[in-house]
Amino acid sequence: MPRSSPATSFTDWLRERAVPLAHLDPEAPLDDLEPLHGIIGDARIVAIGEHSHFIEEFALLRRRILRFLVERCGLTVLAFEYGFSEGFPLDAWAGGEGTDEDLAVHLATAIPVGLTEPLQWVRRHNRTASAPVRFAGIDIPAAGGSLLPSLAPVADYLRRIDPETVPAVEAAMRIAEPFAGGSAAVAAPAWARLPSTEQDALTAILARLLVRFRSLEPLYATRGDRHGYALALHRLEGACHADYTFRAMAGLFADNGLTADTSVRDAYMARSILWHLENLDPGTRIVLAAHNAHIQTTPISFHGRLTGLPMGQQLQRALGDDYFALGLTSIAGHTADMIRDEKAPFGFTLDDTTLEAPEPRSVEEAFADAGLGLGIADLRRARTEASSPPDRIRLQGTYVHTPVIDAFDAVLTTPVSTVTKDLRI
């Protein structure tokens, strides 16, 4: 097939270059995904996104791609938009610890973003695999809902390594416990109702603990070991980032937040990926599942206002071509819009919203005009081979305006999206 010239429109380029996929079934043969092997190359981190959580087709596609990347491409870790500290029990479970039914207990208080089925597949795979697949959490604790999943193991560590500081971490836990919830949408409004003296005391305690951790690294490593120190330090950093996120989210809800203030969460997720790369086996390659808005490599802006620097942007800066971002989107169907409701378990309810027709200049419009259904396009090639590339991509029921061929290395589009039924929301 002749090489496209730079004058080729993006829609025509898609007709010529996009790779059709056969189906969504995670258990079906994987041969139609074989072109993906060449598209991702030797990337150490392959991020798989979604324009909305709670979408059935995206969950099926991510399970198919996970299977392909493990079985055909040799990736060794599943990372998820899930708490860093909470991820270690899930890693043990995926490795064979406990009973199959224990997973429901582990995930009972977590937002159901589609982790159950991939973890079940990893556990089944590991029963016979010569090289087991690990699991890694990357997020701030409880999706920004609570400091306790990070601070409780930090307190256990300090009881052994630095008992003098235990009263400080226990004081932080006492302040944090009353407003703990299942997500930042619950915790941030409750945090905002604390007296400012308690808010500031919590931040000050965490800051002092963090400075002490970093300053006494040689002593801590001598009293314990370097891995234990590194793990406790990153957990404490997660608590500090979550504490900052309370303020950032409260400002966002009150419409008086600082520019790009919620980037703190993405920064921690990026650092968590780098932590796992450094602390897992040499040659580790990670399948990373998270929202498109976290994995994209360009800033997030709405109405001309910068709102966030995504995890993907920071990973690309750190890793270059070793980071690969695959965005998932849909041409039509429905999306799950998240409606704030502080009385709901996770601080929001879901609205099953019909998607409007793709906007002009969107990547969805280009796929529709090209007559493509389920398919994947290598956007890195489009950077030199296509003109008039799309400048927006779906984000739940709206659009984020961004140079799509720079924001993602590839995009996979499904004809329709359907909101997952029977969710615990």
Coordinates of C-alpha atoms in Angstrom, one line a residue:
M1 CA 0.0 0.0 0.0
P2 CA 1.5 3.4 -0.9
R3 CA 2.5 5.8 1.9
S4 CA 0.0 8.5 2.5
S5 CA 1.2 12.1 1.8
P6 CA 1.0 14.8 4.4
A7 CA -1.9 16.3 2.4
T8 CA -4.1 13.2 3.1
S9 CA -7.1 14.2 5.2
F10 CA -7.3 12.5 8.6
T11 CA -10.6 10.8 7.6
D12 CA -9.1 9.4 4.4
W13 CA -6.0 8.4 6.3
L14 CA -8.2 6.4 8.7
R15 CA -9.9 4.6 5.8
E16 CA -6.4 3.6 4.6
R17 CA -4.6 2.9 7.9
A18 CA -7.0 1.9 10.6
V19 CA -7.0 -1.7 11.6
P20 CA -10.5 -3.3 12.0
L21 CA -11.1 -5.6 15.0
A22 CA -13.3 -8.7 14.9
H23 CA -15.2 -8.6 18.2
L24 CA -15.3 -7.7 21.9
D25 CA -15.4 -11.1 23.5
P26 CA -12.5 -11.3 26.0
E27 CA -12.4 -15.1 25.7
A28 CA -12.4 -15.3 21.9
P29 CA -9.2 -15.8 19.8
L30 CA -6.8 -12.9 19.8
D31 CA -5.5 -13.0 16.2
D32 CA -7.3 -9.8 15.1
L33 CA -5.3 -7.9 17.8
E34 CA -1.9 -9.0 16.4
P35 CA -1.3 -5.6 14.6
L36 CA -1.3 -4.1 18.1
H37 CA 2.0 -5.9 18.8
G38 CA 3.7 -3.7 16.2
I39 CA 1.9 -0.6 17.2
I40 CA 3.1 -0.7 20.9
G41 CA 6.6 -1.8 20.1
D42 CA 8.8 -2.3 23.1
A43 CA 6.9 0.2 25.4
R44 CA 7.4 -0.6 29.1
I45 CA 4.0 1.1 30.0
V46 CA 1.0 0.5 27.8
A47 CA -1.9 2.6 29.1
I48 CA -5.5 1.7 28.1
G49 CA -8.0 4.4 28.7
E50 CA -11.8 5.0 28.4
H51 CA -13.8 8.1 27.8
S52 CA -16.0 7.2 30.7
H53 CA -15.9 4.7 33.6
F54 CA -18.7 2.2 33.9
I55 CA -19.0 1.4 30.1
E56 CA -19.5 -2.3 29.2
E57 CA -17.7 -2.2 25.8
F58 CA -14.6 -0.6 27.3
A59 CA -14.5 -3.1 30.0
L60 CA -14.6 -6.0 27.5
L61 CA -12.0 -4.4 25.3
R62 CA -9.6 -3.8 28.2
R63 CA -9.9 -7.4 29.2
R64 CA -9.2 -8.6 25.7
I65 CA -6.2 -6.3 25.3
L66 CA -4.9 -7.3 28.8
R67 CA -5.0 -10.9 27.7
F68 CA -3.3 -10.1 24.4
L69 CA -0.6 -8.0 26.0
V70 CA 0.2 -10.7 28.6
E71 CA -0.1 -13.8 26.3
R72 CA 1.4 -12.3 23.1
C73 CA 3.6 -9.4 24.1
G74 CA 5.0 -10.5 27.5
L75 CA 3.7 -7.7 29.7
T76 CA 4.1 -8.7 33.4
V77 CA 2.0 -6.3 35.6
L78 CA -1.6 -5.1 35.6
A79 CA -1.7 -1.6 37.1
F80 CA -5.1 0.1 37.8
E81 CA -6.6 3.4 38.8
Y82 CA -6.8 2.1 42.4
G83 CA -5.1 3.0 45.7
F84 CA -1.3 2.4 45.8
S85 CA -1.4 1.2 49.4
E86 CA -4.6 -0.9 48.9
G87 CA -3.1 -2.6 45.9
F88 CA -0.7 -4.9 47.8
P89 CA -3.4 -7.2 49.3
L90 CA -4.8 -7.5 45.7
D91 CA -1.4 -8.4 44.4
A92 CA -1.2 -11.2 47.0
W93 CA -4.7 -12.4 46.1
A94 CA -3.9 -12.4 42.3
G95 CA -0.9 -14.5 43.2
G96 CA -3.0 -17.2 44.8
E97 CA -3.5 -16.1 48.4
G98 CA -6.8 -16.7 50.1
T99 CA -10.0 -17.9 48.4
D100 CA -11.7 -16.8 45.2
E101 CA -14.5 -15.2 47.2
D102 CA -12.1 -13.0 49.1
L103 CA -11.9 -10.5 46.2
A104 CA -15.4 -9.2 46.9
V105 CA -14.2 -8.4 50.5
H106 CA -11.1 -6.6 49.2
L107 CA -13.2 -4.5 46.8
A108 CA -16.2 -3.9 49.0
T109 CA -15.5 -0.2 49.6
A110 CA -13.9 0.7 46.3
I111 CA -15.6 2.5 43.4
P112 CA -16.5 -0.3 40.9
V113 CA -14.4 0.9 37.9
G114 CA -14.1 -2.6 36.3
L115 CA -11.3 -4.2 38.3
T116 CA -13.1 -7.4 39.3
E117 CA -13.0 -9.3 36.0
P118 CA -9.4 -8.4 35.1
L119 CA -8.2 -9.5 38.5
Q120 CA -10.1 -12.8 38.3
W121 CA -8.5 -13.4 34.9
V122 CA -5.0 -12.7 36.4
R123 CA -5.6 -15.1 39.3
R124 CA -6.7 -17.9 36.9
H125 CA -3.7 -17.1 34.6
N126 CA -1.3 -17.3 37.5
R127 CA -2.4 -20.8 38.5
T128 CA -0.5 -22.2 35.5
A129 CA 1.7 -19.4 34.3
S130 CA 5.5 -19.9 34.4
A131 CA 5.8 -16.1 35.0
P132 CA 2.9 -14.9 37.2
V133 CA 1.4 -11.5 36.4
R134 CA 1.6 -9.0 39.3
F135 CA -1.0 -6.3 40.3
A136 CA -0.1 -2.7 41.2
G137 CA -2.3 0.1 42.6
I138 CA -1.2 3.6 41.7
D139 CA -3.7 6.1 43.1
I140 CA -3.9 8.2 46.2
P141 CA -5.8 6.3 49.0
A142 CA -9.5 5.6 48.4
A143 CA -9.5 7.7 45.2
G144 CA -8.9 10.7 47.5
G145 CA -11.6 9.6 49.9
S146 CA -9.5 8.8 53.0
L147 CA -6.0 9.0 54.4
L148 CA -6.4 5.9 56.5
P149 CA -5.4 3.2 53.9
S150 CA -2.0 4.9 53.7
L151 CA -1.5 6.2 57.3
A152 CA -2.4 2.9 59.0
P153 CA 0.5 1.0 57.5
V154 CA 2.8 4.0 58.0
A155 CA 1.9 3.9 61.7
D156 CA 2.8 0.2 61.8
Y157 CA 6.1 1.0 60.2
L158 CA 6.9 3.8 62.6
R159 CA 6.1 1.7 65.6
R160 CA 9.1 -0.5 64.6
I161 CA 11.4 2.1 63.1
D162 CA 10.8 5.5 64.8
P163 CA 8.4 5.1 67.8
E164 CA 8.9 8.7 68.8
T165 CA 6.8 9.8 65.8
V166 CA 3.9 7.5 66.4
P167 CA 1.8 10.1 68.4
A168 CA 2.1 12.4 65.4
V169 CA 0.8 9.9 62.8
E170 CA -2.0 8.8 65.3
A171 CA -3.0 12.5 65.7
A172 CA -3.3 12.8 61.9
M173 CA -5.4 9.6 61.8
R174 CA -7.8 11.0 64.5
I175 CA -8.3 14.2 62.5
A176 CA -8.8 12.2 59.2
E177 CA -11.1 9.5 60.4
P178 CA -14.4 11.5 60.8
F179 CA -14.4 12.7 57.2
A180 CA -13.2 9.5 55.5
G181 CA -15.3 8.3 52.6
G182 CA -15.2 6.2 49.4
S183 CA -13.9 9.0 47.1
A184 CA -12.9 12.6 47.0
A185 CA -16.4 13.5 46.1
V186 CA -17.4 12.4 49.6
A187 CA -14.3 13.4 51.6
A188 CA -13.6 16.9 50.2
P189 CA -17.0 18.4 51.2
A190 CA -16.7 16.8 54.6
W191 CA -13.1 18.0 55.0
A192 CA -14.3 21.5 54.1
R193 CA -16.6 21.5 57.1
L194 CA -13.7 20.8 59.5
P195 CA -12.5 23.8 61.5
S196 CA -9.7 25.5 59.7
T197 CA -7.5 24.8 62.7
E198 CA -7.9 21.0 62.2
Q199 CA -7.4 21.3 58.4
D200 CA -4.1 23.1 59.0
A201 CA -3.0 20.9 61.8
L202 CA -3.5 17.8 59.6
T203 CA -1.5 19.3 56.8
A204 CA 1.3 20.4 59.2
I205 CA 1.6 17.0 60.8
L206 CA 1.9 15.3 57.4
A207 CA 4.4 17.8 56.2
R208 CA 6.6 17.4 59.3
L209 CA 6.4 13.6 59.0
L210 CA 7.4 13.7 55.4
V211 CA 10.4 16.0 56.0
R212 CA 11.5 13.7 58.8
F213 CA 11.2 10.6 56.6
R214 CA 13.3 12.1 53.9
S215 CA 15.9 13.6 56.3
L216 CA 16.4 10.3 58.3
E217 CA 16.6 7.9 55.4
P218 CA 20.0 6.5 56.4
L219 CA 18.7 5.9 60.0
Y220 CA 15.4 4.4 58.9
A221 CA 17.2 2.1 56.3
T222 CA 19.6 0.9 59.0
R223 CA 16.8 0.1 61.5
G224 CA 14.8 -1.7 58.8
D225 CA 15.6 -2.2 55.1
R226 CA 15.6 0.0 52.0
H227 CA 12.5 -1.6 50.5
G228 CA 10.5 -1.1 53.6
Y229 CA 11.6 2.5 53.8
A230 CA 10.7 3.2 50.2
L231 CA 7.3 1.6 50.6
A232 CA 6.4 3.6 53.8
L233 CA 7.7 6.8 52.2
H234 CA 5.5 6.4 49.1
R235 CA 2.5 5.6 51.3
L236 CA 3.2 8.8 53.3
E237 CA 3.5 10.8 50.1
G238 CA 0.1 9.4 49.0
A239 CA -1.4 10.7 52.2
C240 CA 0.2 14.1 51.6
H241 CA -1.1 14.2 48.0
A242 CA -4.5 13.1 49.2
D243 CA -4.6 15.9 51.8
Y244 CA -3.7 18.4 49.2
T245 CA -6.5 16.9 47.0
F246 CA -9.1 17.6 49.7
R247 CA -8.2 21.3 49.4
A248 CA -8.1 21.2 45.6
M249 CA -11.4 19.4 45.3
A250 CA -13.1 21.7 47.8
G251 CA -11.9 24.7 45.8
L252 CA -13.2 23.1 42.6
F253 CA -16.6 22.4 44.1
A254 CA -16.7 26.0 45.4
D255 CA -15.5 27.4 42.0
N256 CA -12.6 29.2 43.6
G257 CA -9.8 26.6 43.1
L258 CA -6.3 27.3 41.8
T259 CA -5.4 26.7 38.2
A260 CA -4.7 22.9 37.5
D261 CA -4.8 22.2 41.2
T262 CA -6.1 18.7 40.9
S263 CA -2.9 17.7 39.0
V264 CA -1.6 16.6 42.4
R265 CA -3.4 13.3 42.1
D266 CA -2.1 12.6 38.6
A267 CA 1.4 13.5 39.7
Y268 CA 1.2 10.8 42.5
M269 CA -0.2 8.2 40.0
A270 CA 2.7 8.9 37.7
R271 CA 5.2 8.6 40.6
S272 CA 3.6 5.3 41.6
I273 CA 4.2 3.8 38.2
L274 CA 7.8 4.9 38.4
W275 CA 8.0 3.4 41.9
H276 CA 6.7 0.1 40.7
L277 CA 9.2 0.1 37.8
E278 CA 12.0 0.7 40.2
N279 CA 10.9 -1.9 42.8
L280 CA 9.6 -4.8 40.7
D281 CA 11.7 -7.2 38.8
P282 CA 14.1 -5.9 36.0
G283 CA 12.3 -6.0 32.7
T284 CA 8.9 -5.3 34.2
R285 CA 6.4 -4.1 31.6
I286 CA 3.0 -2.7 32.8
V287 CA -0.5 -2.7 31.4
L288 CA -2.1 0.4 32.9
A289 CA -5.9 0.9 33.1
A290 CA -7.2 4.4 33.8
H291 CA -9.5 7.1 32.4
N292 CA -8.5 8.7 29.1
A293 CA -8.2 12.0 31.0
H294 CA -5.4 10.4 33.2
I295 CA -3.5 8.6 30.4
Q296 CA -3.4 11.4 27.7
T297 CA -0.1 13.2 27.2
T298 CA -1.4 16.7 26.7
P299 CA -2.9 19.1 29.3
I300 CA -6.6 19.1 30.1
S301 CA -8.4 22.4 29.5
F302 CA -12.1 23.4 29.5
H303 CA -13.3 26.7 28.1
G304 CA -9.7 28.0 27.8
R305 CA -8.9 27.3 31.5
L306 CA -6.1 24.8 32.3
T307 CA -7.6 22.2 34.7
G308 CA -5.0 19.5 34.9
L309 CA -1.7 18.0 33.9
P310 CA -2.4 14.3 33.3
M311 CA -0.5 11.3 34.6
G312 CA 0.3 10.5 31.0
Q313 CA 2.0 13.8 30.3
Q314 CA 4.2 13.3 33.3
L315 CA 5.0 9.7 32.3
Q316 CA 5.9 10.6 28.8
R317 CA 8.3 13.3 30.1
A318 CA 9.9 10.7 32.3
L319 CA 9.9 7.7 30.0
G320 CA 9.6 9.0 26.4
D321 CA 8.7 6.2 24.0
D322 CA 8.6 3.7 26.8
Y323 CA 5.2 5.1 27.6
F324 CA 2.3 4.3 25.2
A325 CA -1.2 5.8 25.5
L326 CA -4.2 4.0 23.9
G327 CA -7.4 6.0 24.2
L328 CA -10.8 4.2 24.0
T329 CA -13.9 6.1 22.7
S330 CA -17.2 5.5 21.0
I331 CA -19.1 6.9 18.1
A332 CA -22.6 6.6 19.5
G333 CA -24.6 5.0 22.3
H334 CA -24.6 6.0 25.9
T335 CA -22.3 7.3 28.6
A336 CA -22.3 7.4 32.4
D337 CA -22.4 11.0 33.5
M338 CA -21.4 11.4 37.2
I339 CA -23.8 13.6 39.1
R340 CA -22.6 15.0 42.4
D341 CA -24.7 13.6 45.3
E342 CA -23.0 13.8 48.7
K343 CA -25.5 11.4 50.2
A344 CA -24.5 8.6 47.7
P345 CA -21.9 6.1 48.9
F346 CA -19.2 7.5 46.6
G347 CA -20.5 11.1 46.4
F348 CA -22.1 10.8 43.0
T349 CA -24.9 9.0 41.1
L350 CA -24.8 7.9 37.5
D351 CA -27.0 9.3 34.7
D352 CA -27.3 7.0 31.7
T353 CA -26.9 9.7 29.1
T354 CA -27.5 9.3 25.3
L355 CA -24.5 10.5 23.4
E356 CA -25.1 13.3 20.9
A357 CA -23.8 12.9 17.3
P358 CA -20.0 13.4 17.1
E359 CA -18.9 17.0 17.0
P360 CA -17.2 18.4 14.0
R361 CA -13.4 17.9 14.1
S362 CA -13.7 15.1 16.7
V363 CA -11.9 11.8 16.3
E364 CA -15.3 10.1 16.6
E365 CA -16.6 12.1 13.6
A366 CA -13.6 11.0 11.6
F367 CA -14.2 7.3 12.4
A368 CA -17.9 7.7 11.5
D369 CA -17.2 9.5 8.2
A370 CA -14.6 6.9 7.4
G371 CA -17.2 4.2 7.7
L372 CA -15.3 2.3 10.4
G373 CA -16.8 0.3 13.2
L374 CA -14.7 -1.4 15.8
G375 CA -11.1 -0.5 15.0
I376 CA -7.7 0.9 16.1
A377 CA -5.5 3.6 14.5
D378 CA -1.8 4.2 15.2
L379 CA -1.8 8.0 15.7
R380 CA 1.9 8.3 15.7
R381 CA 1.9 7.6 12.0
A382 CA -0.9 10.2 11.5
R383 CA 1.5 12.9 12.9
T384 CA 3.5 12.7 9.7
E385 CA 1.0 11.2 7.2
A386 CA -2.3 13.1 7.7
S387 CA -3.6 16.6 7.6
S388 CA -6.4 18.3 9.5
P389 CA -6.2 16.0 12.5
P390 CA -9.0 16.0 15.1
D391 CA -8.9 18.6 17.8
R392 CA -11.3 17.0 20.3
I393 CA -12.3 13.6 21.9
R394 CA -15.2 12.5 24.0
L395 CA -15.0 12.9 27.8
Q396 CA -18.2 11.3 29.2
G397 CA -21.0 13.4 27.8
T398 CA -18.9 16.3 26.7
Y399 CA -15.6 16.9 24.8
V400 CA -12.1 17.8 25.8
H401 CA -10.4 20.0 23.2
T402 CA -6.9 18.8 22.6
P403 CA -4.7 17.8 19.6
V404 CA -5.8 14.1 19.7
I405 CA -2.8 12.7 17.7
D406 CA -0.5 14.2 20.2
A407 CA -2.6 13.3 23.3
F408 CA -2.7 9.6 22.4
D409 CA -0.4 7.2 20.6
A410 CA -3.3 5.2 19.3
V411 CA -7.1 5.3 19.6
L412 CA -9.5 2.4 19.6
T413 CA -13.1 3.3 18.7
T414 CA -16.2 1.2 19.2
P415 CA -19.5 1.9 17.3
V416 CA -21.6 2.1 20.5
S417 CA -21.1 2.3 24.2
T418 CA -23.4 1.0 26.9
V419 CA -23.6 1.8 30.6
T420 CA -22.8 -1.2 32.7
K421 CA -25.9 -2.4 34.6
D422 CA -26.3 -3.3 38.3
L423 CA -23.5 -1.1 39.6
R424 CA -23.1 -0.4 43.3
I425 CA -23.3 3.3 43.0

